[in-house]
Coordinates of C-alpha atoms in Angstrom, one line a residue:
X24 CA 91.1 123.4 138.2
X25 CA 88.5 124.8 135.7
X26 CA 87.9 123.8 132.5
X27 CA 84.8 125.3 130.9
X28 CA 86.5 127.5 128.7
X29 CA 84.7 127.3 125.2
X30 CA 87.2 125.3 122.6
X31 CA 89.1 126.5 119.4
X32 CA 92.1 128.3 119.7
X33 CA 92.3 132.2 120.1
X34 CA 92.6 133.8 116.7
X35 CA 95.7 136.0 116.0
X36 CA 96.0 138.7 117.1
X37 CA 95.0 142.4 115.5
X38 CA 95.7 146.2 116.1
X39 CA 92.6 147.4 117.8
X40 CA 90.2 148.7 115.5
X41 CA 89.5 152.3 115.4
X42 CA 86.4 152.8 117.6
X43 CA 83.8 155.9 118.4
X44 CA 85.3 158.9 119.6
X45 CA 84.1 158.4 123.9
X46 CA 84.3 154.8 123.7
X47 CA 87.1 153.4 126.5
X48 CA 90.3 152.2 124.8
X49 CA 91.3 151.0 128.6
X50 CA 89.8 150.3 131.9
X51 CA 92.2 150.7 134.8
X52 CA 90.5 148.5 137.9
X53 CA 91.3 149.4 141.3
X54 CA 90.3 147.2 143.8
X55 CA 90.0 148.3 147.5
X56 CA 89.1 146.8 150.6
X57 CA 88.5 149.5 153.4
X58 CA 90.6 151.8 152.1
X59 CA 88.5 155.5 152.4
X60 CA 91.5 157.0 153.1
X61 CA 93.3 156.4 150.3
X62 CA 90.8 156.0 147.5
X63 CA 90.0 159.5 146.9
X64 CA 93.6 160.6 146.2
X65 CA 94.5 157.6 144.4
X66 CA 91.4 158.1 141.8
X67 CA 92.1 161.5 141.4
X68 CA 96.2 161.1 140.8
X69 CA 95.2 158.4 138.6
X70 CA 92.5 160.6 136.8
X71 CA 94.8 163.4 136.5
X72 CA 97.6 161.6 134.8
X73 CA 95.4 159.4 132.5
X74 CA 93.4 162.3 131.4
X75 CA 96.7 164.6 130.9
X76 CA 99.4 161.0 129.2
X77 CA 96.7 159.0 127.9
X78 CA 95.7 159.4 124.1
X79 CA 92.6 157.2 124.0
X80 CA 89.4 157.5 126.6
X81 CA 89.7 155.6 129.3
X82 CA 87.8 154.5 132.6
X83 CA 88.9 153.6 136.1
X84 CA 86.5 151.2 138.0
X85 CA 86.3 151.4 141.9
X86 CA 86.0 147.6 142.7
X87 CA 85.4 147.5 146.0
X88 CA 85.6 143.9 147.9
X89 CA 83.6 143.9 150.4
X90 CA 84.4 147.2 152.7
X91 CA 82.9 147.8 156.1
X92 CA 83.8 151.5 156.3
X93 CA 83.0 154.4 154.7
X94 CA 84.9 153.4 151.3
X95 CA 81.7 152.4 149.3
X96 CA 80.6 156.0 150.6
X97 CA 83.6 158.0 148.6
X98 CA 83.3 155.5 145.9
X99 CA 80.1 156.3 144.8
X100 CA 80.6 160.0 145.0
X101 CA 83.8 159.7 142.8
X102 CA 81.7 158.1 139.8
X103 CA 79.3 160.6 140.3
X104 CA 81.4 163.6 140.1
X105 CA 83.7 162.3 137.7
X106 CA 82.6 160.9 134.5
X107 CA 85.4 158.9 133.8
X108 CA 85.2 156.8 137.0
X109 CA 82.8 154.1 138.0
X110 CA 82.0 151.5 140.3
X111 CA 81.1 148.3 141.2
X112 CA 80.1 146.6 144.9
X113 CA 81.1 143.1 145.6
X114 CA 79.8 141.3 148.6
X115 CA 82.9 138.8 149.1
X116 CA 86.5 139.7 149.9
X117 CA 89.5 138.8 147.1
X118 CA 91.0 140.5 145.1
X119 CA 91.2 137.8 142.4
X120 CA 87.3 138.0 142.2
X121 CA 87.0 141.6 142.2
X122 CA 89.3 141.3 139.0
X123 CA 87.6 138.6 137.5
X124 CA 84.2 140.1 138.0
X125 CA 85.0 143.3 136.3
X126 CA 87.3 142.1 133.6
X127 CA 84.9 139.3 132.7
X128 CA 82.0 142.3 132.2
X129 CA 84.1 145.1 130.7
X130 CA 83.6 146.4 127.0
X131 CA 86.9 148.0 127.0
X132 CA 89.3 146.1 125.0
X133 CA 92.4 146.7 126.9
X134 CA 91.8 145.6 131.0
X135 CA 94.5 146.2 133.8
X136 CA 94.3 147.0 137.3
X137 CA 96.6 148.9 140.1
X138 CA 97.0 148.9 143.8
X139 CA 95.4 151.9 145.4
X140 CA 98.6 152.9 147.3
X141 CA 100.3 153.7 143.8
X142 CA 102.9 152.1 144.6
X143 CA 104.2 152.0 140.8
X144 CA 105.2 154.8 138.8
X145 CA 102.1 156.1 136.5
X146 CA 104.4 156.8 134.0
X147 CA 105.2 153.0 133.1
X148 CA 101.3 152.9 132.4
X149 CA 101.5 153.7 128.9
X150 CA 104.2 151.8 128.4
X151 CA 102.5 148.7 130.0
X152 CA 99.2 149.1 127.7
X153 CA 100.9 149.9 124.1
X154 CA 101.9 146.7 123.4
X155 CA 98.6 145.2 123.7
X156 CA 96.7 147.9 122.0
X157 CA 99.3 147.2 118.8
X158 CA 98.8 143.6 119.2
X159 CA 101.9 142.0 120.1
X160 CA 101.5 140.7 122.9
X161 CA 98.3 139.1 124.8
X162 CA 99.7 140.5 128.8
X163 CA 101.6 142.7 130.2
X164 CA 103.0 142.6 133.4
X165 CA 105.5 145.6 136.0
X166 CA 108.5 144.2 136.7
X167 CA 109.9 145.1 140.1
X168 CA 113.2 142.7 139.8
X169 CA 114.1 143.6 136.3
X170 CA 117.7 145.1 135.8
X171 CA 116.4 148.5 135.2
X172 CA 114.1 149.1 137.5
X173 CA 114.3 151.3 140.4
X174 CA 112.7 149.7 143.7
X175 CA 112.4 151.3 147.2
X176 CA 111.7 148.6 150.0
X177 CA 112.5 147.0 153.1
X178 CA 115.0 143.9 153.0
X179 CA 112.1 141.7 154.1
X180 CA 110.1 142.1 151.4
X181 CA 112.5 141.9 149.0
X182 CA 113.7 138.8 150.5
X183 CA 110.3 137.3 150.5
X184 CA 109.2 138.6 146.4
X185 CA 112.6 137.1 145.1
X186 CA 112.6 134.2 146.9
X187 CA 108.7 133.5 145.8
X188 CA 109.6 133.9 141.9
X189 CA 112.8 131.7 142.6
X190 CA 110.2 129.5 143.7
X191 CA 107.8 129.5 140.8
X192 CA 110.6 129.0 138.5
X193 CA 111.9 125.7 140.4
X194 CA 108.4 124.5 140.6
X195 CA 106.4 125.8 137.0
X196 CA 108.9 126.6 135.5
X197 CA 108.0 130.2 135.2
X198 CA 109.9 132.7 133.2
X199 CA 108.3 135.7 134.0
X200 CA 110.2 137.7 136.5
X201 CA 107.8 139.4 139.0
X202 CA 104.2 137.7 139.6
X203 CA 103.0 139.4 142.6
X204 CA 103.6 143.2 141.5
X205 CA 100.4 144.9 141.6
X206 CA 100.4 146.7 138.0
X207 CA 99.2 144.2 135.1
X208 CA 97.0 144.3 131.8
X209 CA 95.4 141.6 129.7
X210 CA 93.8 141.8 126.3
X211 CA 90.4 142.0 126.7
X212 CA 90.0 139.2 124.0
X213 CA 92.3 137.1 126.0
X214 CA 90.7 137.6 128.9
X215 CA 87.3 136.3 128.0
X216 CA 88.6 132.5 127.5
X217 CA 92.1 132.7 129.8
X218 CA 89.8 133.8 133.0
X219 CA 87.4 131.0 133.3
X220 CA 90.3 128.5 133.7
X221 CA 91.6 130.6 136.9
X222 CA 90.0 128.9 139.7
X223 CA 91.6 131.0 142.7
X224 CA 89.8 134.6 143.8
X225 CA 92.3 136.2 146.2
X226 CA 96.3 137.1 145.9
X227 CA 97.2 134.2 144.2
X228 CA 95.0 134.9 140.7
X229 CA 98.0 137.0 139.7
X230 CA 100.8 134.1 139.3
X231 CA 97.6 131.4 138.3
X232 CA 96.6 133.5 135.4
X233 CA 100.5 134.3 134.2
X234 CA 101.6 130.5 134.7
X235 CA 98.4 129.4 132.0
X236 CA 98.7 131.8 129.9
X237 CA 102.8 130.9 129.5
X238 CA 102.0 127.6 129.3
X239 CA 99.8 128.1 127.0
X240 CA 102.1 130.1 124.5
X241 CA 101.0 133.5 125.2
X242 CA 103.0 136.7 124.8
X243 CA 104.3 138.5 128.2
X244 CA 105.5 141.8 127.8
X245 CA 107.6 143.2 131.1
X246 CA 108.1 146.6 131.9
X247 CA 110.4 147.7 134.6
X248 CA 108.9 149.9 136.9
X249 CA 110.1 152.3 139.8
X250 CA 108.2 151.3 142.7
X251 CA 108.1 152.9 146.1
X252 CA 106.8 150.0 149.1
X253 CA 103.9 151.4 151.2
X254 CA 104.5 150.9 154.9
X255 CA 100.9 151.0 155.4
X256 CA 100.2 148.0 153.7
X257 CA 97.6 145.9 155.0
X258 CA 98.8 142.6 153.2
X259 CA 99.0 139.9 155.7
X260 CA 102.3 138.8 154.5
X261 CA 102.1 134.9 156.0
X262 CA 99.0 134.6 155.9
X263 CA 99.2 135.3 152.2
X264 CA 102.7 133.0 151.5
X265 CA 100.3 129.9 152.6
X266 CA 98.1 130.3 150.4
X267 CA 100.3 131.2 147.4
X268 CA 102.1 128.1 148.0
X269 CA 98.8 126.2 148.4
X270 CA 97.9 127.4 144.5
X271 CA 101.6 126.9 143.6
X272 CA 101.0 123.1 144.6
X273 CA 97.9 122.7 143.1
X274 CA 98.6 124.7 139.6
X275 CA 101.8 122.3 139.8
X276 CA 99.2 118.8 140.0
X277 CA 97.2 120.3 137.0
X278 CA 99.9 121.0 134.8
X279 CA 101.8 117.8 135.6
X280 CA 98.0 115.7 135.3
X281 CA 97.4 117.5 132.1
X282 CA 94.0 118.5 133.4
X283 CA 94.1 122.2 132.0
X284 CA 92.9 122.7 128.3
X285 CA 95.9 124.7 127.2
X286 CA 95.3 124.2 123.7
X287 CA 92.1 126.7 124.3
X288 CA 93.7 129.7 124.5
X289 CA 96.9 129.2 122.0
X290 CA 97.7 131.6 119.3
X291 CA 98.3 130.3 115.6
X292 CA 102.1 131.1 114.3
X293 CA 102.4 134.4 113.2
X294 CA 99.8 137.1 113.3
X295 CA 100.7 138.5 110.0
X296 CA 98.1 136.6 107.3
X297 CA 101.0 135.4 105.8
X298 CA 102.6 133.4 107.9
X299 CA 99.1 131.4 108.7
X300 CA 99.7 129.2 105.9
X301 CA 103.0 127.7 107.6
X302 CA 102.4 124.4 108.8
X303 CA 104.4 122.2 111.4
X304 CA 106.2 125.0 112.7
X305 CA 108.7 123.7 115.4
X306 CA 108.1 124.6 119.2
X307 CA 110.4 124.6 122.1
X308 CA 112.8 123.1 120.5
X309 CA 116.2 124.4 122.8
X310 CA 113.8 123.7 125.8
X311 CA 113.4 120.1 124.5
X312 CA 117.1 119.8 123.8
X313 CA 118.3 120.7 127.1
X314 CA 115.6 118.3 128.5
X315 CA 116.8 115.2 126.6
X316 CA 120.2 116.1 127.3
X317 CA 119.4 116.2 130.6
X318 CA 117.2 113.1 130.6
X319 CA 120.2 111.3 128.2
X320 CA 122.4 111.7 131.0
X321 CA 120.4 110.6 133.7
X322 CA 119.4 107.6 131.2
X323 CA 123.0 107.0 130.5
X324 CA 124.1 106.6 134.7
X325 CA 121.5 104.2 135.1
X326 CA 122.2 102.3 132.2
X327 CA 126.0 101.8 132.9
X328 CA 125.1 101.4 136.5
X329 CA 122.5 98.4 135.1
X330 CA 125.5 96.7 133.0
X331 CA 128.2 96.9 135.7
X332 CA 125.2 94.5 137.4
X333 CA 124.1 92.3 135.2
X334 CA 127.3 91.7 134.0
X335 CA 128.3 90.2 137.4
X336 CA 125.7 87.5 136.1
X337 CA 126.9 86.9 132.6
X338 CA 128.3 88.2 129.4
X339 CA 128.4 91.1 127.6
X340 CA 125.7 91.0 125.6
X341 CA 122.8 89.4 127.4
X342 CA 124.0 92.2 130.0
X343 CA 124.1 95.0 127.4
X344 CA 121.0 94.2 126.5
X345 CA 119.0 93.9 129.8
X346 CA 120.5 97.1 130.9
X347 CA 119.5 98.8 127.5
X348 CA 116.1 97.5 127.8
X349 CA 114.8 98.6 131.4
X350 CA 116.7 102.4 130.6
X351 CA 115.4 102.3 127.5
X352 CA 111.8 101.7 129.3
X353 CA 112.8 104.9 131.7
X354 CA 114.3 106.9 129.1
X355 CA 111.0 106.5 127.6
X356 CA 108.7 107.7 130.3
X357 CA 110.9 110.3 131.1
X358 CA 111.1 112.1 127.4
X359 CA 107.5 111.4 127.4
X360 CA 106.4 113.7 130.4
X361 CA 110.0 115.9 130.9
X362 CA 110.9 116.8 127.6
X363 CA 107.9 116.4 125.1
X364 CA 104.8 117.7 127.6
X365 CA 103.0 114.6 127.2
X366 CA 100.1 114.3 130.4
X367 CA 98.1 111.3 131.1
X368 CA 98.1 108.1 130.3
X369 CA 96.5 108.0 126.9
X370 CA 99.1 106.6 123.9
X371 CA 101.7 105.4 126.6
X372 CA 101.7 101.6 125.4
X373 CA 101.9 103.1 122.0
X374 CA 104.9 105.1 122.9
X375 CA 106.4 102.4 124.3
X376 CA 106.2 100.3 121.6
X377 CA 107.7 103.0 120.1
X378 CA 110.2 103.6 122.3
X379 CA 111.2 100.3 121.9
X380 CA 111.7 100.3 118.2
X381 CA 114.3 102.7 119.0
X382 CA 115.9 100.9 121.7
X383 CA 116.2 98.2 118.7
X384 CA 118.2 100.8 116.9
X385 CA 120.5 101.5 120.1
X386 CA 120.9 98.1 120.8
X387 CA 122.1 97.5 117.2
X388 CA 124.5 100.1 117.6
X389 CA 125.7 99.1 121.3
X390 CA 125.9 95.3 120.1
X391 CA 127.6 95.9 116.7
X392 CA 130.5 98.3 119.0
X393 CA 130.6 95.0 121.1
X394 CA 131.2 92.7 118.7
X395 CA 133.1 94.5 116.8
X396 CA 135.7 95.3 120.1
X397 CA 135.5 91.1 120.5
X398 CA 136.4 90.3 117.2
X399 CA 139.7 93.2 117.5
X400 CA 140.5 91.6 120.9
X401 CA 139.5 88.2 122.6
X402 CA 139.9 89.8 125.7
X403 CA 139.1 93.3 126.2
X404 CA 139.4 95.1 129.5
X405 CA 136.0 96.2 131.7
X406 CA 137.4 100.0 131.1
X407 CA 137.5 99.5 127.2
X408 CA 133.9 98.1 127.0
X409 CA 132.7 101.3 128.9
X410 CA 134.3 103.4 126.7
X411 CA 133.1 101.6 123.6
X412 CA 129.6 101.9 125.0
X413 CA 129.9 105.2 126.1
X414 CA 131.0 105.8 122.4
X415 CA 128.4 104.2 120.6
X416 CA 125.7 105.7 122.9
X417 CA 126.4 109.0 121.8
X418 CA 126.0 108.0 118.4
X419 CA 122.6 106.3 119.0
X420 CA 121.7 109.9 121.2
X421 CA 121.2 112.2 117.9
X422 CA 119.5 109.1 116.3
X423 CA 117.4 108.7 119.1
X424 CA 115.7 112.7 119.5
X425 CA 115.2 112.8 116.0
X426 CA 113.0 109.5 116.2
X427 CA 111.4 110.9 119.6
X428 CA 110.5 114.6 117.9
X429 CA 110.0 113.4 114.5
X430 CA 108.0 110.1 115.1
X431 CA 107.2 109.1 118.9
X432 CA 105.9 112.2 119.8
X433 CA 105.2 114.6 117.2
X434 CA 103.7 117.8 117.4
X435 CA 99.6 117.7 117.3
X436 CA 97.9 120.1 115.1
X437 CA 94.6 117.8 115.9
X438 CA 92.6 120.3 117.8
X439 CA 93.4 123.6 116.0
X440 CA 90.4 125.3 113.4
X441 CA 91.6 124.9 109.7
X442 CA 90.2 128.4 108.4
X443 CA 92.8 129.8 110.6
X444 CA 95.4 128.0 108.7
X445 CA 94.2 127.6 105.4
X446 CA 92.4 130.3 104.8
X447 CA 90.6 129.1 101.3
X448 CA 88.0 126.5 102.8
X449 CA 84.7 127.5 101.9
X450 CA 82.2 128.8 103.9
X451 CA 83.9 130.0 106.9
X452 CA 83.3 130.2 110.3
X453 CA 83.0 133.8 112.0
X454 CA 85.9 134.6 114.7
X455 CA 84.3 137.0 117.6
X456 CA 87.1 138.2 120.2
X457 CA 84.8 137.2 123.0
X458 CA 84.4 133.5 123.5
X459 CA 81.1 133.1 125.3
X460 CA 78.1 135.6 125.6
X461 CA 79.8 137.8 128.6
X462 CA 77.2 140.0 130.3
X463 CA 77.2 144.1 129.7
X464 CA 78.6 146.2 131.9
X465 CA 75.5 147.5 134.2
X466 CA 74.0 150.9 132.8
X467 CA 76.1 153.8 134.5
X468 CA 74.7 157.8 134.1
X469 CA 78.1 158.8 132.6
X470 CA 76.3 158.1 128.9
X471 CA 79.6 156.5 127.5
X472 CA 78.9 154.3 124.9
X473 CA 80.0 150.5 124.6
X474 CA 83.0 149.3 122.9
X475 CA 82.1 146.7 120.2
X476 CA 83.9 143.8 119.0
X477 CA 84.2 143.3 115.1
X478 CA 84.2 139.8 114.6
X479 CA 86.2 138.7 111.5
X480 CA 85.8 136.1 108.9
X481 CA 89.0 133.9 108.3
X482 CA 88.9 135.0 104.3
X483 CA 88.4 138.3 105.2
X484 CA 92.0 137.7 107.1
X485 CA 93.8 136.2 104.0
X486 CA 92.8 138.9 101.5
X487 CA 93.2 141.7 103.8
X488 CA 89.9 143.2 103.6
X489 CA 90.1 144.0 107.4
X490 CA 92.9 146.4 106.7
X491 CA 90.1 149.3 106.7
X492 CA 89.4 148.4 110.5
X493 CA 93.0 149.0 111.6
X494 CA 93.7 152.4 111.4
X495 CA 95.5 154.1 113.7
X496 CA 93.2 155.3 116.4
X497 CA 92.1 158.7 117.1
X498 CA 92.5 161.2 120.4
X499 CA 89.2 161.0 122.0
X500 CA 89.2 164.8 123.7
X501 CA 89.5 167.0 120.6
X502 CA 88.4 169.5 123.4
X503 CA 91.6 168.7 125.4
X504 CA 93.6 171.2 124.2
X505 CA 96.2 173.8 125.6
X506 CA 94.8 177.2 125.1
X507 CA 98.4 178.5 125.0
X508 CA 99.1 176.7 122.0
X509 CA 99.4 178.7 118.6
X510 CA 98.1 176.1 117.0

């Protein structure tokens, strides 16, 4: 997996500024592969609505991948009779490069890209781009298998989309609904840092990029969408399943190896400046419940399963307290990597050690029940010391997460920039929305003019100064009126 995104975490996010009237608000990416009979219509529908719906300016980029027919042909006479559509030639097939390529050298803020069948509604395009031009959220996704939406298809590709997201959330625990639907939009901020750690380049990118970027704590905004299948497709549907289960496998390694940076691309708490002085925030905290419930119980079989042994071998305690110790070992290793996220093998002895100060504390409790049943009754029944333990294990449970959460594995604020946080350290640093120098987008003869990227000082952040660079921004075709209006 790559890792050569540059560190710090992504600052919060902002409205976009108010920019140049011409300058693109979005750019809408097509990419095609031998498609010269469908490109032409689908640019020009897509021209048509944007330039009727769309309140901003906008461009649509022709990424072509590779054709072998006329398609590069049609391409290049689209951007030249229309100045609101470009293109770009790539000499290798995938459509996860052609994104990359021209997402990675956009100056539009807002990116997102569509299959040139128009398959999806245009109407749910709006929709899909306002939340990140307001700022709250990072991507933005078309749902095909949310409850609203309205989905025209043959049973065997429905069977095969649901049963691939059923499969990302058994195996990454994805809770996005629809990875594969071919209508998405990313920040271009977000884009700039999230990108480089995307290693695949064809079908796959899609679910690659959504799985990081949840892992990471980004914001997903669905929209349901009414989609209509194209029985012309020219997906190769098996072909394409290996391979999406070959990334599935190996974004599943990373994860679990901890070998993806995901502290890169976080977001601080809050994107109002006044929540950025709240420290320790807690995170996941019904996901970590339900895992150390679930990792209790297992911990709590195994454990009465290791007494019911030992004490074959000798008395209550000495087997109370083997069988403690080795779940307590288990218990352990499981909270550390299940429950709390914690990859590799850096602290484990230290977590152990840890671990076993609170076994201490549940073998207190566990031997204290025992005695305390022993001195009630000299001889108590197998059933009665099960229930006692079963008891006082329940006890030690709430004990034992607040330990784990509060002390064994806390959450680390190590890696994250203070003048995000505390926003009265002197002298500092400047935040820029891209992360790395990206390269410009090459010169085109439409004459638009670059989107810039006003970089932002953490004080300026605390005492609002930037307010001035959020207003609300302005229709970009003053020209684009109705001559039947009185007005």
């Amino acid at each position: 997996m790559r890792s050569d995104s540059s560190p710090g975490t992504l600052p919060a996010r902002e409205h976009l500024p108010a920019g140049d009237a011409g300058t693109p608000v979005l750019d809408v990416v097509v990419p095609v592969y031998n498609e010269e009979k469908d490109l032409e219509p689908c640019v020009l529908r897509l021209h048509e609505h944007l330039r009727r719906t769309f309140p901003y300016a906008f461009r649509i980029t022709i990424a072509d991948n590779a054709s072998t027919d006329t398609t590069p042909q049609v391409a290049a006479r689209l951007a030249t009779e229309i100045p609101e559509v470009s293109h770009v030639r790539l000499e290798q097939k995938g459509r996860g490069r052609a994104l990359r390529t021209v997402w990675s050298a956009s100056d539009a803020p807002i990116l997102a890209y569509m299959d040139v069948d128009l398959s999806t509604d245009l109407n749910a395009l709006l929709p899909l781009v306002a939340p990140l031009i307001s700022g709250h959220s990072d991507l933005a996704i078309g749902s095909r298998l949310a409850r609203s939406s309205r989905v025209v298809r043959g049973p065997k590709r429905e069977f095969i989309s649901r049963s691939y997201n059923m499969i990302l959330r058994g195996s990454l625990q994805a809770r996005f609904s629809d990875a594969q639907c071919g209508f998405k939009a990313i920040r271009r901020d977000v884009a700039q840092v999230l990108l480089p750690m995307v290693e695949d380049t064809g079908w796959f990118f899609d679910t690659e990029m959504l799985v990081i970027a949840e892992r990471a704590g980004l914001r997903i905004h669905e929209v349901p969408v009414d989609w209509v299948d194209d029985p012309d497709s020219t997906v190769h549907i098996l072909r394409t399943a290996t391979e999406d289960l070959k990334g599935v496998w190996r974004v599943g390694r990373a994860l679990a190896t901890g070998s993806l940076p995901l502290d890169r691309i976080t977001r601080p708490f809050g994107d109002d400046p006044r929540d950025r002085d709240i420290q320790d925030v807690p995170k996941g905290l019904a996901r970590q419940l339900v895992g150390f419930c679930v990792v209790g119980g297992l911990s709590t079989l195994f454990y009465l399963l290791l007494y019911s042994v030992f004490r074959q071998f000798g008395g209550s305690q000495v087997a109370n307290a083997l069988a403690l110790l080795v779940s307590a070992v288990a218990n352990t290793a499981a909270n550390r990597r299940l429950t709390f996220g914690v990859r590799g093998s850096g602290g484990a002895v230290r977590h152990q050690a840890q671990g076993l100060v609170v076994f201490g504390i549940g073998l207190a409790l566990t031997s204290g029940s025992l005695a305390a049943l022993n001195a009630a009754t000299s001889n108590p029944a197998h059933s009665t010391e099960l229930a006692v333990l079963i008891a006082a294990n329940l006890a030690a449970t709430v004990l034992r997460f607040l330990l784990f959460r509060a002390w064994v594995f806390p959450e680390r604020h190590d890696n994250q920039p203070t003048t995000v946080v505390a926003a009265h350290e002197p002298s500092p640093p400047t935040y820029a929305v891209a992360s790395s120098p990206q390269p410009p987008l090459p010169q085109r003869p439409t004459g638009r003019t670059a989107y810039e990227t006003t970089p932002f000082r953490a004080g300026e952040v605390a005492d609002r100064s930037w307010e001035d660079a959020t207003l609300h921004l302005q229709p970009v075709r003053p020209t684009d009126t109705d001559p039947r209006d009185p007005r």
